Coordinates of C-alpha atoms and ligand atoms in Angstrom, one line a residue:
M1157 CA 103.4 118.8 83.7
L1158 CA 106.4 117.7 86.0
T1159 CA 109.6 119.0 85.8
L1160 CA 112.6 118.4 87.6
E1161 CA 115.6 120.4 87.4
N1162 CA 119.1 119.8 88.8
V1163 CA 117.9 117.9 91.7
N1164 CA 120.1 116.6 94.3
V1165 CA 119.4 114.6 97.2
V1166 CA 122.5 114.0 99.8
F1167 CA 122.0 112.0 102.8
G1168 CA 124.5 112.4 105.7
K1169 CA 126.2 115.3 104.7
G1170 CA 129.4 116.4 106.1
T1171 CA 129.3 112.8 107.8
P1172 CA 131.6 109.7 107.0
D1173 CA 128.6 108.4 105.4
E1174 CA 127.6 111.2 103.3
N1175 CA 125.7 109.7 100.3
H1176 CA 124.8 111.7 97.1
A1177 CA 121.5 109.5 96.3
L1178 CA 120.2 112.2 93.6
K1179 CA 123.1 113.5 91.4
N1180 CA 121.5 116.7 89.4
V1181 CA 118.6 114.7 87.9
N1182 CA 116.8 116.6 85.0
L1183 CA 113.4 115.2 84.0
K1184 CA 110.5 116.5 82.3
I1185 CA 107.4 114.3 82.6
A1186 CA 104.6 115.2 80.3
K1187 CA 100.9 114.5 81.0
G1188 CA 99.7 110.9 80.8
D1189 CA 103.1 109.5 80.6
F1190 CA 103.4 106.1 82.0
I1191 CA 107.1 105.7 83.1
T1192 CA 108.6 102.5 84.4
V1193 CA 111.7 102.8 86.5
I1194 CA 114.3 100.3 86.8
G1195 CA 117.8 100.0 88.4
S1196 CA 119.5 98.2 91.2
N1197 CA 119.1 98.4 95.0
G1198 CA 120.4 101.6 96.0
A1199 CA 120.2 103.4 92.7
G1200 CA 118.3 106.3 94.0
K1201 CA 114.8 105.0 92.5
S1202 CA 112.9 105.5 95.8
T1203 CA 114.9 108.6 96.5
L1204 CA 113.4 110.1 93.2
L1205 CA 109.8 109.4 94.0
N1206 CA 110.5 110.3 97.5
A1207 CA 111.9 114.0 96.3
I1208 CA 108.9 114.5 93.7
A1209 CA 106.7 113.6 96.8
G1210 CA 108.6 116.1 99.2
S1211 CA 109.3 113.4 101.7
V1212 CA 112.9 114.2 101.0
M1213 CA 113.9 117.5 100.3
S1214 CA 116.1 118.3 97.4
E1215 CA 119.2 120.3 98.1
S1216 CA 119.2 122.4 95.1
G1217 CA 117.6 122.7 91.9
S1218 CA 113.7 122.6 91.4
I1219 CA 110.7 120.8 91.2
R1220 CA 107.9 122.5 89.3
L1221 CA 104.3 120.7 88.9
N1222 CA 101.7 121.5 86.2
A1223 CA 98.5 121.1 88.3
G1224 CA 95.1 121.2 86.1
G1225 CA 94.2 124.8 85.5
A1226 CA 96.2 126.2 88.2
G1227 CA 99.3 127.1 85.7
E1228 CA 102.9 125.8 86.7
L1229 CA 103.6 125.3 90.6
D1230 CA 107.3 125.7 92.0
V1231 CA 106.7 122.7 94.8
T1232 CA 110.6 122.8 95.6
K1233 CA 110.0 123.7 99.0
Q1234 CA 106.5 122.5 99.9
S1235 CA 105.9 120.0 102.3
E1236 CA 105.1 116.5 101.8
H1237 CA 101.6 117.2 103.1
R1238 CA 100.7 120.3 100.8
R1239 CA 102.1 118.1 97.8
A1240 CA 99.8 115.1 98.9
R1241 CA 96.8 117.2 97.1
F1242 CA 98.5 116.4 93.8
I1243 CA 100.2 113.4 94.2
G1244 CA 99.0 109.7 95.0
R1245 CA 101.7 107.1 96.4
I1246 CA 101.6 103.6 96.9
F1247 CA 104.1 101.5 98.5
Q1248 CA 105.4 97.9 98.6
N1249 CA 103.4 97.2 101.9
P1250 CA 100.0 96.4 101.5
L1251 CA 99.0 97.7 104.7
L1252 CA 100.4 101.2 104.3
G1253 CA 97.7 102.4 102.0
T1254 CA 94.6 101.8 103.5
A1255 CA 93.4 102.0 107.4
G1256 CA 92.9 98.7 108.7
N1257 CA 90.9 99.4 111.5
M1258 CA 88.3 101.3 109.6
S1259 CA 85.4 99.7 107.2
L1260 CA 85.9 99.8 103.4
E1261 CA 83.3 102.2 103.3
D1262 CA 84.9 104.6 105.8
N1263 CA 87.9 104.5 104.1
M1264 CA 86.1 105.6 100.8
V1265 CA 84.7 108.4 102.8
V1266 CA 88.2 109.3 103.8
C1267 CA 89.3 109.1 100.1
E1268 CA 86.8 111.3 99.1
K1269 CA 87.6 113.9 101.4
K1270 CA 91.2 114.0 100.1
G1271 CA 90.2 114.4 96.4
Y1272 CA 87.2 116.6 95.6
R1273 CA 87.1 118.8 98.4
G1274 CA 84.3 121.3 98.6
L1275 CA 82.3 119.6 95.9
R1276 CA 78.6 119.7 96.1
L1277 CA 76.9 116.7 97.9
G1278 CA 75.5 115.3 94.9
L1279 CA 78.6 115.5 93.0
N1280 CA 79.7 113.4 96.2
N1281 CA 77.2 110.8 95.8
A1282 CA 77.8 110.4 92.1
R1283 CA 81.2 109.4 93.0
R1284 CA 80.6 107.2 95.8
E1285 CA 78.2 105.3 93.1
M1286 CA 81.1 105.4 90.7
F1287 CA 83.2 104.0 93.8
R1288 CA 81.0 101.1 94.3
E1289 CA 80.8 100.0 90.7
R1290 CA 84.6 100.2 90.6
I1291 CA 84.9 98.3 93.8
G1292 CA 82.4 95.5 92.1
K1293 CA 84.7 95.8 88.8
L1294 CA 87.7 94.7 90.8
S1295 CA 86.2 91.2 90.8
L1296 CA 87.3 90.6 94.4
G1297 CA 83.7 90.2 96.0
L1298 CA 84.6 93.2 98.0
E1299 CA 81.2 95.1 96.6
R1300 CA 79.6 92.8 99.7
R1301 CA 81.9 93.7 102.4
L1302 CA 81.8 97.3 102.6
R1303 CA 81.2 97.1 106.1
D1304 CA 84.0 94.9 106.9
N1305 CA 87.1 96.2 108.4
V1306 CA 89.9 96.5 106.0
A1307 CA 92.4 94.6 107.8
L1308 CA 90.3 91.5 107.4
F1309 CA 91.1 91.7 103.7
S1310 CA 94.2 89.9 101.9
G1311 CA 97.3 92.2 101.1
G1312 CA 96.1 91.7 97.2
Q1313 CA 92.7 93.0 98.2
R1314 CA 94.2 95.6 100.2
Q1315 CA 96.6 96.9 97.3
A1316 CA 93.7 96.8 94.9
L1317 CA 91.9 98.9 97.0
T1318 CA 94.9 101.4 97.7
L1319 CA 95.0 101.7 94.1
L1320 CA 91.7 102.3 93.6
M1321 CA 91.5 105.0 96.2
A1322 CA 94.2 106.6 95.3
V1323 CA 93.0 106.8 91.5
M1324 CA 89.6 108.3 92.9
S1325 CA 91.5 111.2 94.8
R1326 CA 92.6 112.1 91.0
P1327 CA 96.1 112.8 91.5
E1328 CA 98.0 115.0 88.8
V1329 CA 101.2 112.1 89.4
L1330 CA 100.7 108.7 90.6
L1331 CA 103.8 107.4 92.0
L1332 CA 104.2 103.4 92.7
D1333 CA 107.1 102.3 94.4
E1334 CA 107.3 98.4 93.6
H1335 CA 103.6 98.4 94.6
T1336 CA 103.3 94.6 93.7
A1337 CA 106.5 93.4 94.9
A1338 CA 105.0 91.8 98.2
L1339 CA 102.2 90.0 96.5
D1340 CA 101.8 86.9 95.5
P1341 CA 102.2 86.1 91.4
V1342 CA 98.5 86.0 90.8
N1343 CA 97.8 88.9 92.8
A1344 CA 100.6 91.1 91.7
E1345 CA 99.2 90.3 88.0
R1346 CA 95.8 91.4 89.0
V1347 CA 97.0 94.7 90.7
L1348 CA 99.2 95.3 87.6
S1349 CA 96.6 94.9 85.1
L1350 CA 94.4 97.2 87.5
T1351 CA 97.0 99.6 87.2
K1352 CA 97.2 99.6 83.2
E1353 CA 93.3 99.9 83.2
F1354 CA 92.9 102.7 85.7
A1355 CA 96.1 104.7 84.2
R1356 CA 94.0 104.3 80.7
D1357 CA 90.7 105.1 82.0
F1358 CA 91.6 108.0 84.2
H1359 CA 94.4 109.2 81.7
L1360 CA 96.9 109.0 84.8
T1361 CA 100.5 110.3 84.7
V1362 CA 102.5 107.4 86.3
L1363 CA 106.0 106.7 87.4
M1364 CA 106.0 103.0 88.5
I1365 CA 109.3 101.5 90.2
T1366 CA 109.8 97.9 89.6
H1367 CA 112.4 95.2 89.6
N1368 CA 110.6 93.2 87.2
M1369 CA 112.1 93.8 83.8
K1370 CA 109.2 91.9 81.7
N1371 CA 106.6 94.5 83.4
A1372 CA 109.1 97.5 82.8
L1373 CA 109.1 96.5 79.2
D1374 CA 105.7 95.6 78.6
M1375 CA 104.2 98.7 80.6
G1376 CA 104.2 102.3 80.0
N1377 CA 105.4 104.6 77.1
R1378 CA 108.6 105.5 78.8
L1379 CA 111.5 103.4 80.9
L1380 CA 114.1 105.2 82.8
M1381 CA 117.1 103.2 84.1
M1382 CA 118.6 104.6 87.3
D1383 CA 122.3 104.1 88.5
A1384 CA 124.3 105.6 91.2
G1385 CA 121.8 108.4 91.7
E1386 CA 121.6 109.2 88.1
I1387 CA 119.2 108.5 85.2
I1388 CA 121.4 106.4 82.9
L1389 CA 118.9 105.9 80.2
D1390 CA 115.6 107.1 79.2
I1391 CA 113.7 105.5 76.5
G1392 CA 110.6 106.5 75.1
G1393 CA 108.1 106.1 72.1
N1394 CA 108.7 103.3 69.2
E1395 CA 112.1 102.7 70.6
K1396 CA 110.4 101.3 74.2
Q1397 CA 107.6 99.6 72.5
N1398 CA 110.2 97.8 70.2
L1399 CA 112.7 97.1 73.2
T1400 CA 113.6 93.7 74.4
L1401 CA 115.2 92.4 77.2
A1402 CA 118.3 91.8 75.5
D1403 CA 118.4 95.4 73.8
L1404 CA 118.0 96.6 77.6
Q1405 CA 120.6 94.6 78.9
E1406 CA 123.2 95.6 76.4
R1407 CA 122.0 99.4 76.6
F1408 CA 122.7 99.1 80.5
R1409 CA 126.0 97.8 79.9
A1410 CA 126.9 100.6 77.7
A1411 CA 125.5 103.4 79.9
K1412 CA 126.5 102.2 83.3
R1413 CA 129.4 104.2 85.1
R1414 CA 130.8 101.9 87.2
D1415 CA 131.2 98.2 87.4
L1416 CA 128.2 96.5 89.2
A1417 CA 128.7 93.3 90.7
N1418 CA 124.9 92.8 90.7
D1419 CA 124.0 93.3 87.0
E1420 CA 122.8 89.7 86.8
M1421 CA 120.5 90.6 89.8
L1422 CA 119.3 93.5 88.0
L1423 CA 118.8 92.2 84.7
S1424 CA 117.2 88.9 85.7
Ligands
ATP1920 N1 116.4 108.4 104.4 C1 117.3 108.3 104.0 N2 118.8 108.3 104.8 C2 119.9 107.9 104.4 N3 120.4 107.2 103.3 C3 119.2 106.9 102.6 C4 117.7 107.2 103.3 N4 117.0 107.0 102.1 C5 117.6 106.4 100.9 N5 119.2 106.4 101.7 C6 119.9 105.9 100.7 O1 120.3 106.3 99.4 C7 120.6 105.6 98.3 C8 119.5 105.1 97.5 O2 118.5 104.6 98.2 P1 116.8 104.2 97.6 O3 116.0 104.0 98.2 O4 116.5 105.7 96.7 O5 117.2 102.9 96.3 P2 116.8 102.2 95.2 O6 116.9 102.6 94.5 O7 115.2 102.7 95.9 O8 116.8 100.7 95.8 P3 115.9 99.8 96.1 O9 115.9 98.8 94.8 O10 116.5 98.7 97.3 O11 114.4 99.8 96.6 C9 121.1 104.5 99.2 O12 122.5 104.1 99.1 C10 120.1 104.4 100.4 O13 120.9 103.7 101.6
MG1921 MG1 113.5 101.3 96.6

């Protein structure tokens, strides 16, 4: 449903700081894939997600998206704004995904507008009900705070809400860039389990960057490891299910193209 062919991203082209952040990346993502993405700092993980979302443009190659019913769309040259109809994104910073100066209810309305544009009012009402129900199921007590400004909520509450809003706008692909890294362990765990639950219930296609090896192993059906702008490991199916941390370390050492001083950090 999402195909990247020979995607290249070069920052600072022609300058002394030229940086080939994605090198001929080829990737085919199937509908319903939940892919965890690992790799050390600067490996190109965020750039991969940025290239998919259109916040950085690929120099060459193509990015094609099979958006429900509309057939395959070539989005390579499409702006980030146009692709946002199909792509949901969540970042590390819990303040980015929701508008702090608006109430929870108003945030929900914005989210509705982003999602099912042009639907009949009745359907939107049904959706709002579903939204409220889901907010209740977050077990964060937010159903009693619909009129409160989102700025009053904790980082964990906001990130859970961001996740819910992203999911409710029914993206074809959900891109998560270390979306629990800024949360305390309890909230991180809660948001991760919501991520799993939503992915299952809404049949989402997900790319999730994480520095937590355990999460990368435990979650999803496929794992990518990046290094120096390339995907150096792509493990799916049973192999992924049975993969241990020791296997991953071994595979990484065998696959990497250069000596990394920070192996230990990557694989901690
Ligand atoms: N907008 C940009 N302009 C210039 N260089 C950039 C830009 N974004 C990323 N880079 C560079 O591209 C390389 C890949 O960065 P990227 O952010 O994709 O790494 P990452 O794997 O997400 O790392 P981290 O784990 O630290 O988030 C790095 O060398 C980075 O400095
Ligand atoms: Mg990053």
